[in-house]
XYZ file of C-alpha atoms in Angstrom:
730
model
C 176.122 150.956 306.887
C 172.799 149.798 308.333
C 170.699 152.822 307.379
C 170.839 152.320 303.579
C 169.705 148.716 303.984
C 166.846 149.765 306.213
C 165.878 152.464 303.750
C 165.905 150.011 300.869
C 163.733 147.557 302.807
C 161.341 150.330 303.850
C 161.015 151.536 300.261
C 160.328 148.047 299.047
C 157.724 147.560 301.758
C 156.005 150.841 300.775
C 155.968 149.898 297.100
C 154.422 146.503 297.894
C 151.654 148.174 299.941
C 150.837 150.594 297.112
C 150.776 147.754 294.590
C 148.376 145.793 296.784
C 146.049 148.760 297.145
C 146.072 149.440 293.391
C 145.403 145.798 292.598
C 142.553 145.682 295.110
C 140.962 148.798 293.583
C 141.323 147.365 290.107
C 139.773 144.116 291.204
C 136.871 145.917 292.836
C 136.308 147.990 289.689
C 136.028 144.923 287.517
C 132.443 143.954 286.796
C 131.245 140.560 287.932
C 131.597 137.750 285.530
C 128.716 137.321 283.136
C 126.122 134.993 284.540
C 125.370 131.949 282.447
C 121.683 131.073 282.741
C 120.481 127.632 283.759
C 118.154 125.773 281.363
C 114.628 125.602 282.675
C 110.989 125.754 281.745
C 107.624 126.694 283.268
C 104.712 124.257 283.029
C 101.241 125.582 283.824
C 98.891 123.242 285.654
C 95.347 124.596 285.665
C 92.553 122.911 287.566
C 90.879 120.576 287.273
C 93.785 118.147 287.000
C 92.912 115.325 284.592
C 94.626 112.365 282.946
C 95.218 114.616 279.924
C 97.084 117.024 282.212
C 99.284 114.210 283.442
C 100.045 112.988 279.902
C 100.940 116.488 278.768
C 103.220 117.157 281.741
C 104.896 113.759 281.491
C 105.628 114.142 277.756
C 106.785 117.766 277.973
C 109.071 117.308 280.965
C 110.617 114.158 279.588
C 111.238 115.868 276.256
C 112.963 118.815 277.979
C 115.121 116.609 280.218
C 116.191 114.388 277.299
C 116.852 117.430 275.059
C 119.164 119.040 277.651
C 120.879 115.726 278.401
C 121.719 115.374 274.713
C 123.034 118.948 274.503
C 126.786 119.471 274.329
C 126.857 121.131 277.743
C 124.627 118.448 279.212
C 123.030 120.645 281.885
C 120.085 119.395 283.890
C 117.077 121.731 283.654
C 115.015 123.300 286.396
C 111.309 122.408 286.096
C 108.889 125.009 287.475
C 105.232 124.011 287.797
C 102.820 126.954 288.038
C 99.606 125.860 289.730
C 96.483 127.913 288.936
C 93.059 127.241 290.517
C 91.165 127.683 287.275
C 87.982 129.691 286.642
C 85.476 126.879 286.351
C 86.466 124.329 289.012
C 88.822 125.723 291.659
C 89.544 123.029 294.223
C 87.681 120.478 292.124
C 90.496 118.132 291.117
C 90.081 114.416 291.870
C 92.337 112.720 294.390
C 93.432 110.037 291.908
C 94.562 112.386 289.157
C 96.192 114.785 291.620
C 98.108 112.017 293.392
C 99.194 110.532 290.035
C 100.616 113.899 288.999
C 102.367 114.160 292.363
C 103.923 110.756 291.742
C 105.124 111.822 288.270
C 106.762 114.941 289.752
C 108.343 113.175 292.728
C 109.468 109.929 291.033
C 109.774 110.255 287.254
C 111.798 113.456 286.891
C 115.154 112.257 288.174
C 116.996 113.890 285.261
C 115.917 117.373 286.355
C 118.179 119.536 288.493
C 115.281 120.767 290.569
C 111.475 120.770 290.678
C 109.767 123.925 291.869
C 106.106 124.598 292.583
C 104.984 128.180 291.996
C 101.647 129.004 293.646
C 100.714 132.636 292.822
C 97.074 132.390 294.033
C 95.209 130.489 296.746
C 95.298 126.763 295.988
C 93.030 124.291 297.741
C 91.747 120.775 297.286
C 93.724 117.786 296.125
C 95.697 119.972 293.684
C 97.865 120.842 296.719
C 99.402 117.339 296.536
C 101.432 117.794 293.287
C 102.502 121.234 294.590
C 104.035 119.800 297.735
C 105.524 116.959 295.676
C 108.008 119.454 294.248
C 111.433 119.905 295.867
C 110.936 123.626 296.532
C 107.905 125.913 296.849
C 107.516 129.566 295.819
C 104.266 131.386 296.659
C 102.655 134.706 295.842
C 102.230 137.145 298.734
C 98.463 136.549 298.852
C 98.605 132.822 298.123
C 97.520 130.073 300.494
C 97.733 126.260 300.514
C 94.942 124.016 301.702
C 92.843 122.553 302.960
C 93.644 119.394 300.970
C 90.247 117.796 301.372
C 87.769 119.923 299.399
C 85.328 121.899 301.500
C 82.326 120.107 299.971
C 83.739 116.644 300.853
C 84.269 114.853 304.124
C 87.652 113.496 305.196
C 88.423 110.007 303.885
C 90.826 108.067 306.190
C 91.917 105.950 303.181
C 93.880 108.980 301.953
C 96.050 109.172 305.072
C 98.685 106.620 304.101
C 99.289 107.916 300.526
C 99.631 111.481 301.812
C 101.982 110.377 304.608
C 104.082 108.434 302.106
C 104.324 111.518 299.811
C 105.423 113.685 302.756
C 108.146 111.194 303.781
C 109.388 110.933 300.200
C 109.781 114.727 299.919
C 111.159 115.062 303.491
C 108.212 117.159 304.619
C 106.541 116.840 308.007
C 103.835 114.182 307.596
C 101.644 115.575 310.371
C 101.407 118.967 308.617
C 100.031 117.427 305.429
C 97.749 115.132 307.442
C 96.450 118.180 309.323
C 95.750 119.928 306.022
C 94.053 116.740 304.817
C 91.774 116.444 307.897
C 90.538 119.886 308.911
C 89.077 118.519 312.167
C 92.381 117.012 313.302
C 94.027 118.646 316.336
C 97.311 119.847 314.841
C 99.789 121.489 317.201
C 102.679 123.826 316.426
C 105.517 122.807 318.704
C 108.774 124.678 319.402
C 111.502 122.519 320.840
C 114.265 123.711 323.129
C 116.647 123.960 320.164
C 114.280 126.644 318.740
C 113.134 124.488 315.809
C 109.422 124.343 314.837
C 107.470 121.162 314.260
C 103.895 120.311 313.293
C 102.636 117.464 315.435
C 99.190 115.913 315.674
C 97.887 115.826 319.272
C 97.720 112.044 319.145
C 101.448 111.903 318.296
C 102.617 114.366 320.963
C 103.504 111.727 323.581
C 105.772 109.965 321.112
C 107.321 113.283 320.052
C 108.120 114.198 323.681
C 110.161 111.051 324.015
C 112.743 112.289 321.512
C 112.493 116.104 321.818
C 112.180 118.601 324.643
C 109.137 120.822 324.070
C 109.552 124.486 324.946
C 106.229 125.788 323.554
C 103.049 124.253 322.240
C 99.998 125.925 320.640
C 97.255 125.234 318.027
C 98.714 125.238 314.549
C 95.906 127.010 312.695
C 95.324 130.775 312.908
C 92.103 132.796 312.863
C 89.949 129.719 312.515
C 91.301 128.872 309.059
C 91.796 125.187 309.690
C 93.955 123.342 307.173
C 95.137 126.562 305.508
C 98.802 127.574 305.334
C 99.467 131.231 304.359
C 102.449 132.375 302.294
C 103.769 134.535 305.129
C 103.743 131.682 307.607
C 105.148 129.179 305.086
C 108.000 131.566 304.361
C 108.778 132.169 308.057
C 108.866 128.452 308.802
C 110.907 127.439 305.773
C 108.112 125.518 304.076
C 108.168 128.082 301.233
C 111.581 129.138 299.919
C 110.669 132.549 298.469
C 107.754 134.870 297.791
C 107.333 136.106 294.168
C 104.520 137.936 292.438
C 105.227 137.031 288.791
C 106.771 134.152 286.819
C 109.522 136.576 285.752
C 110.563 136.979 289.397
C 110.659 133.216 289.825
C 112.833 132.965 286.710
C 115.241 135.491 288.219
C 115.353 133.576 291.526
C 116.432 130.393 289.778
C 118.495 132.248 287.155
C 116.826 130.802 284.095
C 116.081 132.686 280.881
C 112.979 134.882 280.842
C 111.416 133.104 277.884
C 111.182 129.958 279.974
C 108.478 131.636 282.039
C 106.086 131.037 279.122
C 104.652 127.596 278.399
C 106.144 125.843 275.372
C 103.342 123.860 273.632
C 105.874 122.131 271.362
C 107.503 120.191 274.214
C 106.730 116.527 273.925
C 104.716 117.112 270.736
C 105.297 116.747 267.028
C 106.141 120.245 265.847
C 103.489 121.561 263.438
C 104.703 124.973 262.206
C 102.919 127.735 260.304
C 104.662 130.767 258.773
C 102.702 134.074 258.730
C 103.878 137.252 257.028
C 103.215 140.704 258.482
C 104.281 143.306 255.908
C 103.614 146.950 255.311
C 101.960 149.562 257.478
C 100.100 148.317 260.545
C 96.442 149.310 260.063
C 92.999 147.994 260.880
C 92.977 145.474 258.002
C 96.095 143.799 259.425
C 94.246 142.990 262.645
C 91.478 141.072 260.914
C 93.953 139.444 258.515
C 96.123 138.172 261.349
C 93.107 137.017 263.328
C 91.931 134.890 260.377
C 95.397 133.394 259.854
C 95.781 132.516 263.552
C 92.347 130.880 263.670
C 93.162 128.877 260.535
C 96.444 127.697 262.130
C 94.505 126.744 265.281
C 92.011 124.694 263.238
C 94.972 122.905 261.654
C 96.291 122.124 265.194
C 99.543 123.995 264.632
C 101.687 124.487 267.734
C 104.474 126.749 266.383
C 103.862 130.132 264.712
C 106.576 132.080 262.911
C 105.720 135.740 262.352
C 107.910 137.183 259.610
C 107.813 140.952 260.223
C 108.753 143.747 257.815
C 106.860 146.878 258.867
C 107.728 150.547 259.270
C 105.011 151.089 261.852
C 101.442 152.337 261.549
C 98.515 153.143 263.834
C 98.796 152.887 267.591
C 95.418 151.215 268.090
C 96.074 148.616 265.382
C 99.595 147.748 266.665
C 98.212 147.498 270.193
C 95.441 145.128 269.021
C 97.937 142.942 267.089
C 100.261 142.741 270.106
C 97.395 141.783 272.442
C 96.204 139.146 269.968
C 99.625 137.503 269.743
C 100.364 137.804 273.475
C 97.106 136.028 274.195
C 98.108 132.898 272.266
C 98.711 130.100 274.786
C 98.178 126.986 272.701
C 100.955 127.762 270.192
C 104.583 128.820 270.543
C 105.104 132.200 268.940
C 108.385 133.324 267.295
C 108.941 136.801 265.819
C 111.317 136.794 262.864
C 112.452 140.368 262.268
C 113.302 140.126 258.587
C 113.948 143.742 257.535
C 112.468 146.000 260.203
C 109.961 146.188 262.999
C 110.172 149.912 263.645
C 107.680 152.470 264.906
C 104.710 151.009 266.724
C 105.349 147.707 264.880
C 108.008 147.036 267.517
C 105.213 145.978 269.850
C 104.579 142.873 267.740
C 107.942 141.090 268.392
C 107.671 141.988 272.104
C 104.379 140.053 272.208
C 106.061 136.819 270.949
C 107.750 134.219 273.149
C 110.970 134.252 271.096
C 112.530 136.998 268.988
C 114.953 136.135 266.187
C 116.702 138.772 264.057
C 117.940 138.427 260.545
C 121.473 139.896 260.362
C 120.241 143.150 258.766
C 116.996 143.298 260.772
C 116.149 146.350 262.902
C 113.689 146.831 265.716
C 112.658 149.861 267.774
C 112.885 153.585 266.956
C 109.304 154.158 268.083
C 109.092 157.904 267.327
C 106.172 158.227 264.947
C 102.912 156.818 263.695
C 101.684 156.335 260.128
C 98.002 157.255 259.750
C 95.576 155.445 257.514
C 96.097 158.069 254.806
C 99.910 157.643 254.775
C 100.723 160.714 256.884
C 103.713 160.420 259.198
C 103.240 162.110 262.551
C 105.442 162.325 265.624
C 104.243 160.755 268.875
C 102.881 163.028 271.541
C 104.176 162.912 275.138
C 101.032 161.131 276.186
C 101.417 158.500 273.472
C 105.083 157.985 274.401
C 104.154 157.395 278.055
C 101.333 155.015 277.149
C 103.381 153.047 274.567
C 106.372 152.814 276.915
C 104.173 151.321 279.571
C 102.633 148.871 277.110
C 106.030 147.825 275.710
C 107.298 147.176 279.246
C 104.174 145.164 280.078
C 104.511 142.966 276.974
C 108.242 142.420 277.603
C 107.688 141.434 281.230
C 104.870 139.075 280.256
C 106.891 137.339 277.530
C 110.229 137.273 279.350
C 112.106 140.021 277.523
C 114.088 142.794 279.250
C 111.480 145.338 280.338
C 113.958 148.252 280.448
C 115.125 147.678 276.881
C 111.510 147.579 275.638
C 110.748 150.889 277.332
C 113.930 152.474 275.965
C 112.811 151.703 272.384
C 109.818 153.994 272.936
C 111.036 156.658 275.382
C 114.433 158.166 274.476
C 114.761 159.810 277.858
C 115.098 156.613 279.861
C 118.547 155.267 280.717
C 119.258 151.511 280.713
C 121.939 150.143 283.002
C 123.367 146.678 283.667
C 123.602 145.703 287.328
C 124.692 142.758 289.420
C 121.748 141.450 291.447
C 123.104 140.525 294.870
C 119.938 138.581 295.672
C 120.034 136.215 292.721
C 123.666 136.530 291.635
C 122.646 137.338 288.042
C 123.267 140.294 285.789
C 120.166 142.312 284.942
C 119.156 145.216 282.727
C 117.182 147.865 284.582
C 116.183 151.488 284.348
C 118.678 153.678 286.239
C 115.953 154.991 288.585
C 114.979 151.449 289.495
C 118.587 150.388 290.106
C 119.431 153.412 292.219
C 116.284 152.993 294.288
C 117.686 149.726 295.764
C 121.462 150.178 296.113
C 121.795 147.329 298.583
C 120.589 144.807 296.026
C 121.789 146.203 292.701
C 125.496 146.966 292.462
C 128.210 147.529 289.832
C 125.940 149.790 287.763
C 127.086 150.190 284.125
C 125.300 152.304 281.525
C 124.110 150.376 278.460
C 121.922 153.074 276.886
C 122.236 156.801 277.580
C 119.326 159.157 278.096
C 118.355 161.245 275.081
C 119.173 158.609 272.460
C 116.509 156.728 270.553
C 117.120 153.008 270.764
C 117.116 150.938 267.566
C 118.181 147.332 268.017
C 120.180 145.475 265.387
C 120.909 141.773 265.497
C 124.164 142.302 267.401
C 122.480 144.667 269.888
C 119.688 142.200 270.457
C 122.048 139.398 271.369
C 124.079 141.669 273.685
C 120.946 142.958 275.427
C 119.388 139.496 275.749
C 116.427 140.415 273.531
C 116.829 137.713 270.909
C 119.012 135.612 268.671
C 120.498 136.254 265.227
C 120.386 134.065 262.107
C 121.616 134.565 258.598
C 118.583 133.265 256.696
C 115.346 131.327 256.956
C 117.027 127.938 256.817
C 119.178 128.804 259.804
C 116.034 129.946 261.608
C 114.294 126.608 260.911
C 117.420 124.765 262.080
C 117.241 126.700 265.329
C 113.900 124.991 266.050
C 114.837 121.577 264.662
C 113.015 122.075 261.350
C 115.989 122.210 258.998
C 115.145 121.072 255.483
C 111.371 121.036 256.123
C 108.927 122.852 253.891
C 106.745 125.244 255.919
C 103.624 126.670 254.343
C 103.827 130.486 254.218
C 100.571 132.285 254.964
C 100.486 135.720 253.356
C 97.626 138.043 252.420
C 95.143 136.227 250.155
C 92.836 137.661 247.480
C 90.288 138.551 250.152
C 92.873 140.532 252.100
C 94.039 142.279 248.933
C 90.468 143.119 247.954
C 89.749 144.457 251.458
C 92.849 146.652 251.265
C 91.742 148.085 247.923
C 88.129 148.666 248.979
C 89.112 150.390 252.218
C 91.332 152.874 250.386
C 89.851 156.355 251.076
C 89.279 157.079 247.369
C 87.678 153.729 246.656
C 85.485 154.092 249.732
C 84.332 157.493 248.460
C 83.502 155.985 245.060
C 81.445 153.213 246.682
C 79.519 155.759 248.734
C 78.850 157.918 245.680
C 77.691 154.983 243.563
C 75.486 153.636 246.363
C 73.761 156.952 247.050
C 73.466 157.972 243.397
C 71.940 154.675 242.316
C 69.515 154.817 245.244
C 68.335 158.254 243.990
C 67.933 156.889 240.466
C 65.799 154.017 241.721
C 63.552 156.406 243.644
C 63.208 158.744 240.663
C 62.711 156.003 238.063
C 60.841 153.211 239.842
C 60.526 149.924 238.139
C 63.941 149.692 236.522
C 65.579 147.513 239.249
C 69.176 147.806 238.015
C 69.952 150.979 240.039
C 68.614 149.310 243.187
C 70.836 146.270 242.641
C 73.873 148.462 241.942
C 73.242 150.585 245.041
C 72.838 147.496 247.251
C 76.054 146.009 245.830
C 78.036 149.230 246.458
C 76.872 149.529 250.081
C 77.444 145.798 250.628
C 81.067 146.101 249.424
C 81.582 149.192 251.597
C 80.391 147.598 254.831
C 81.831 144.141 254.057
C 85.351 145.515 253.480
C 85.210 147.750 256.555
C 83.836 144.856 258.621
C 86.726 142.580 257.657
C 89.222 145.417 258.218
C 87.938 145.810 261.751
C 86.470 149.352 261.576
C 82.827 148.339 261.130
C 80.880 146.038 263.392
C 77.307 144.841 263.816
C 76.299 148.229 265.261
C 77.194 150.162 262.107
C 75.425 147.638 259.833
C 72.268 147.699 262.019
C 72.239 151.500 262.043
C 72.461 151.587 258.232
C 69.617 149.075 257.859
C 67.479 151.038 260.319
C 68.138 154.137 258.216
C 66.924 152.350 255.087
C 63.783 151.186 256.905
C 63.126 154.767 258.082
C 63.433 156.040 254.507
C 61.069 153.333 253.298
C 58.519 154.348 255.932
C 58.790 157.986 254.816
C 58.323 157.120 251.160
C 55.730 154.361 251.283
C 53.840 154.630 254.554
C 53.967 158.203 255.842
C 54.717 160.365 252.789
C 55.248 164.040 253.520
C 55.607 163.594 257.278
C 59.434 164.222 257.313
C 60.469 162.743 260.647
C 61.222 159.252 259.338
C 63.043 160.600 256.318
C 65.346 162.826 258.359
C 65.957 160.070 260.917
C 66.792 157.652 258.137
C 69.316 159.994 256.538
C 70.975 160.721 259.894
C 71.231 157.008 260.763
C 72.722 156.117 257.373
C 75.294 158.902 257.416
C 76.224 158.136 261.058
C 76.769 154.450 260.249
C 78.976 155.358 257.269
C 81.133 157.710 259.377
C 81.444 155.202 262.224
C 82.356 152.411 259.824
C 85.299 154.450 258.476
C 87.253 154.418 261.778
C 88.301 151.988 264.486
C 87.416 154.588 267.158
C 83.841 155.517 268.157
C 84.739 159.081 269.046
C 88.061 160.875 268.450
C 90.235 161.461 271.495
C 93.637 162.243 269.942
C 94.788 164.869 267.482
C 95.224 162.564 264.526
C 91.841 160.956 265.225
C 90.168 164.375 264.946
C 91.912 164.872 261.621
C 90.757 161.476 260.406
C 87.208 162.297 261.425
C 87.459 165.598 259.565
C 88.655 163.820 256.416
C 85.780 161.383 256.607
C 83.163 164.113 257.070
C 84.661 165.957 254.128
C 84.560 162.741 252.090
C 80.872 162.153 252.909
C 80.008 165.798 252.163
C 81.687 165.633 248.728
C 79.802 162.396 248.020
C 76.475 164.037 248.899
C 77.228 167.101 246.776
C 78.187 164.802 243.899
C 74.942 162.872 244.251
C 72.925 166.128 244.301
C 74.668 167.383 241.204
C 74.200 164.049 239.471
C 70.481 164.015 240.316
C 70.033 167.473 238.735
C 71.885 166.385 235.579
C 69.905 163.165 235.523
C 66.523 164.902 235.711
C 67.518 167.271 232.909
C 69.321 165.083 230.390
C 68.691 161.405 231.164
C 65.306 161.095 229.389
C 66.803 162.563 226.184
C 69.679 160.082 225.909
C 68.773 157.587 223.159
C 70.130 154.524 224.908
C 69.052 155.190 228.502
C 65.575 156.544 227.739
C 64.564 153.018 226.856
C 65.053 152.077 230.500
C 62.223 154.456 231.534
C 58.766 152.891 231.608
C 56.515 154.418 228.966
C 52.863 154.987 229.752
C 50.387 152.636 228.113
C 48.819 153.868 224.878
C 45.672 155.884 225.493
C 43.060 156.529 222.841
C 41.070 159.658 223.398
C 37.821 160.334 221.569
C 37.860 164.068 220.892
C 34.104 164.181 221.028
C 34.035 162.615 224.447
C 32.412 165.199 226.709
C 34.054 163.675 229.769
C 37.624 164.134 228.417
C 39.740 166.447 230.569
C 41.798 169.126 228.917
C 45.606 169.238 229.151
C 46.988 170.395 232.461
C 48.825 173.206 230.718
C 47.517 176.505 231.888
C 46.230 175.240 235.233
C 47.906 176.904 238.218
C 46.352 174.434 240.677
C 45.334 170.838 240.371
C 42.907 171.014 243.279
C 40.011 170.440 240.903
C 41.247 166.809 240.559
C 40.269 165.977 244.134
C 37.651 163.217 243.940
C 38.450 162.407 240.313
C 39.281 158.840 239.332
C 41.885 157.692 236.832
C 44.056 154.775 235.832
C 47.763 154.169 236.564
C 50.091 153.837 233.613
C 53.101 152.779 235.671
C 53.634 151.189 239.116
C 53.365 153.577 242.033
C 56.305 152.927 244.392
C 54.893 155.199 245.764
C 55.405 157.686 242.897
C 54.510 157.060 239.278
C 52.125 158.251 236.572
C 48.365 158.108 236.161
C 45.972 159.350 233.480
C 42.907 161.382 234.249
C 41.006 161.961 231.039
C 43.638 163.210 228.580
C 45.894 164.417 231.406
C 48.974 162.331 232.225
C 50.439 163.522 235.534
C 52.850 162.407 238.295
C 51.056 161.041 241.338
C 52.000 159.619 244.723
C 50.220 156.682 246.307
C 49.146 156.992 249.931
C 49.945 153.327 250.563
C 52.862 151.032 249.889
C 52.394 149.990 246.258
C 49.892 150.252 243.395
C 50.218 148.134 240.226
C 49.969 149.332 236.640
C 46.480 149.746 235.121
C 44.676 150.116 238.455
C 41.856 152.533 239.177
C 42.897 155.272 241.602
C 41.140 158.265 243.147
C 42.704 161.645 243.968
C 42.388 162.192 247.719
C 44.556 165.300 248.164
C 46.607 167.846 246.256
C 49.579 169.547 247.916
C 50.920 172.098 245.474
C 52.077 170.107 242.498
C 51.966 166.849 244.416
C 48.853 164.716 243.644
C 48.102 161.999 246.196
C 45.918 159.084 245.162
C 44.571 155.896 246.632
C 43.669 152.609 245.038
C 39.963 152.083 244.341
C 38.105 148.825 244.902
C-alpha cells in the first residue's frame, strides 16, 4: 500500500524538476529587455574659454533641462561636456572665465541627472577647472590633465582658496588640485593601512597622520611631469571613471542616443530653419549648388538645416564631397528628410546629417551602382564597395548612427546582429565578426540582416534599426522640431543652377567648344570684323564659367587656357612662322578644356577612363568640325551676298596705265621674291595678316610686328613661298 504512494510522489517530483529545467532554459533563451535610452547631450567647449562660451553653455543646458522636465516622461538628462584644447590657444583660457564656467557646471545644473567631462586630448591651463567641476570624468587613452597654472605664468596664491572650494564642493581631494595648481608644491601620494590612496601636500602630512595610519609615502608626480595627471593613473586611482576614444563610446557608456554625441546649435537659441532640396542624380553641379545654399544659410544666421532628399544616386566622388560638406557643418543642426529615396551613393548624404527622418514611403540604401555624368548605370566594383562601406561606417560613427547598418547598405556580404552589451547594459547593432570577436562582452546574438542580401531601409526598418524616425508629411516633420504651422523658405535650384546644368550637358559643352574655336578661326582669317572675336570669347566664357560653378574647373584650367591664348598671340603677332608658341598654345588650350570637363585630374577607375575617352572624342569632333567649317568658309563665305559685306574692302586705287612704275598683275608669277625691298601701302589693318597694294598688285601680306594700320607705307622684307612679310616704314 505504501509503494504506489511513493511512486506517485516520485513521479510528481520528477515532473517538477523537468518543468523547472525547461522554464530555466526558456528564460535563458529570452533576449534581454529592450534598453530605453537616457536623454542626454554633448556640449563642446573649445579653448579659449570666454564669456560667450559661458553664455552659450548656460542657455543650451538650461534649455535641455527644462525641455526634458516638461516632457511627459520627465526624465533628467545627462550633460556631457567635451573639452578640446583648440588650435590657436591651447592652455590659454583665463582663470576668471574658466572658474565661472566651473561654477555654472557645479551649481546651476541641478536639474541634470549627471554632469560628465570628456577629455579626449591633453588639457592644461585653467580649462582644467570646469572639467573637474563635473561629477564624473572620462578621458582618452592619451589624454592628460594639468598643470592648472599655465606654463608661461607663475603660481598665484590668490587662486588657492577658489580651487580648494571647488574641490570640496565636488568631493575631490583638495591637495591634488592644489598640487596641479602649483607645480612647485611638494605633493605626496600616500597609501594608508586600509589600502586607500590619498594626495597630500607635504605641509599637511602631520595633520593627515593624526587621523590615518600611513603605510607608504612617495612623490606624487611621475617622470618629472609635475602637475600632470595621466589618463592611466587617473583611471587606476578612481579619479577618472572610464577611458573612451570617441564621443560615440562615451554615449554608449552612459546609454544615451548616438545623435546626442553631436552638438545641437539650436539649444537655447531661437530656431532659424532653412529647407534645401537635393533632387536628381548626384553630380558635380550638385556640390557647388549645395555649397552656395549652405553659405547663404550661414550668412542668414540659420541654425537648423532640413535637407529634403530625392535622389537615385550618382557619381561616387560627388556623393563623397556632398557628404563631407554636410558632415563638416558644426554651426547648424542638420536633418535629412528622405522624401522619396536616397538610394545608390546618395545614401551617404543622410548618414552625414545629425538626424534622419523618413517619410512613410521613403527608401534609403541599396548602394549597388553608380550613375555616370552621361546617364550610364554601372555596377560598383569590389574596390568601390570596400571604400564606400568604410566611408559609410565612418560617417555613421561620426554622426551617431549605427555603423553596422550603414556598412550593410553598401556591402551585401556583411551580417548585422543585435547583441546585449554586458559592459553598458544596452542593446547594440554590430557586425557579426565584431560581436563574435568579444564573446565575453557581447551576448545574446540575434541576426538582424543576413549575409548576401542588399539592405534597403524603409521607414519602419529605420525605426527598428535605430537609424531615424518616421513622419507622414512635412507638417509632421516640422512639428517634430517645434516648428508646426511655421512657413519655412524652401531653397531649390535657382536659374543659375538650371543654366549651369544645361551648359554642362555634354552636347551643349560640345556646341560651346565648336562655336568658340570656329569663331576664333573666323576672326583670324577675317581681321577687323570684331563680332567673331566677341562670339568666341562669350562661348569660352560660358564653357569655363559653367564648369567652374559645377566644380569640374578651377583656377588652374582657366589659367592654362589663358596661357594658351597668349602663346597663340605670340605666334601670330610677335614670332610668326616660328611654330613653338603656336603648338604650345594649342596644347595648353586643349588640355585645359579636357581637364575642365571632369572632376578628376587623371582617371584611376574604369568609368573615369571611359569619361576621359568620351571627352577626347568630343574635342576631336569639335576640331574636325572647325576644320571643315574653315574650308567651307574660305570657299563660299566671300560669295554670300549678306556676309560678304562684313569683309573689309580695299580702298579704291586709281592706276595710270601710262605710269612706268606700275607693277603688272601677279598672275603668271611663280615667285614673289622680286617684291623684296619694294614698298607699298596697306589697304586693310594687318593683325598681323591683311592686304597691301604694290603698284597694281593687291596681295595678302603678314606684318612682322604686332599691328599695322590701314593706309600705312610698308616694305617687303622677306618672301616665304606665297607668304609676303612686310614691315612698317617710317
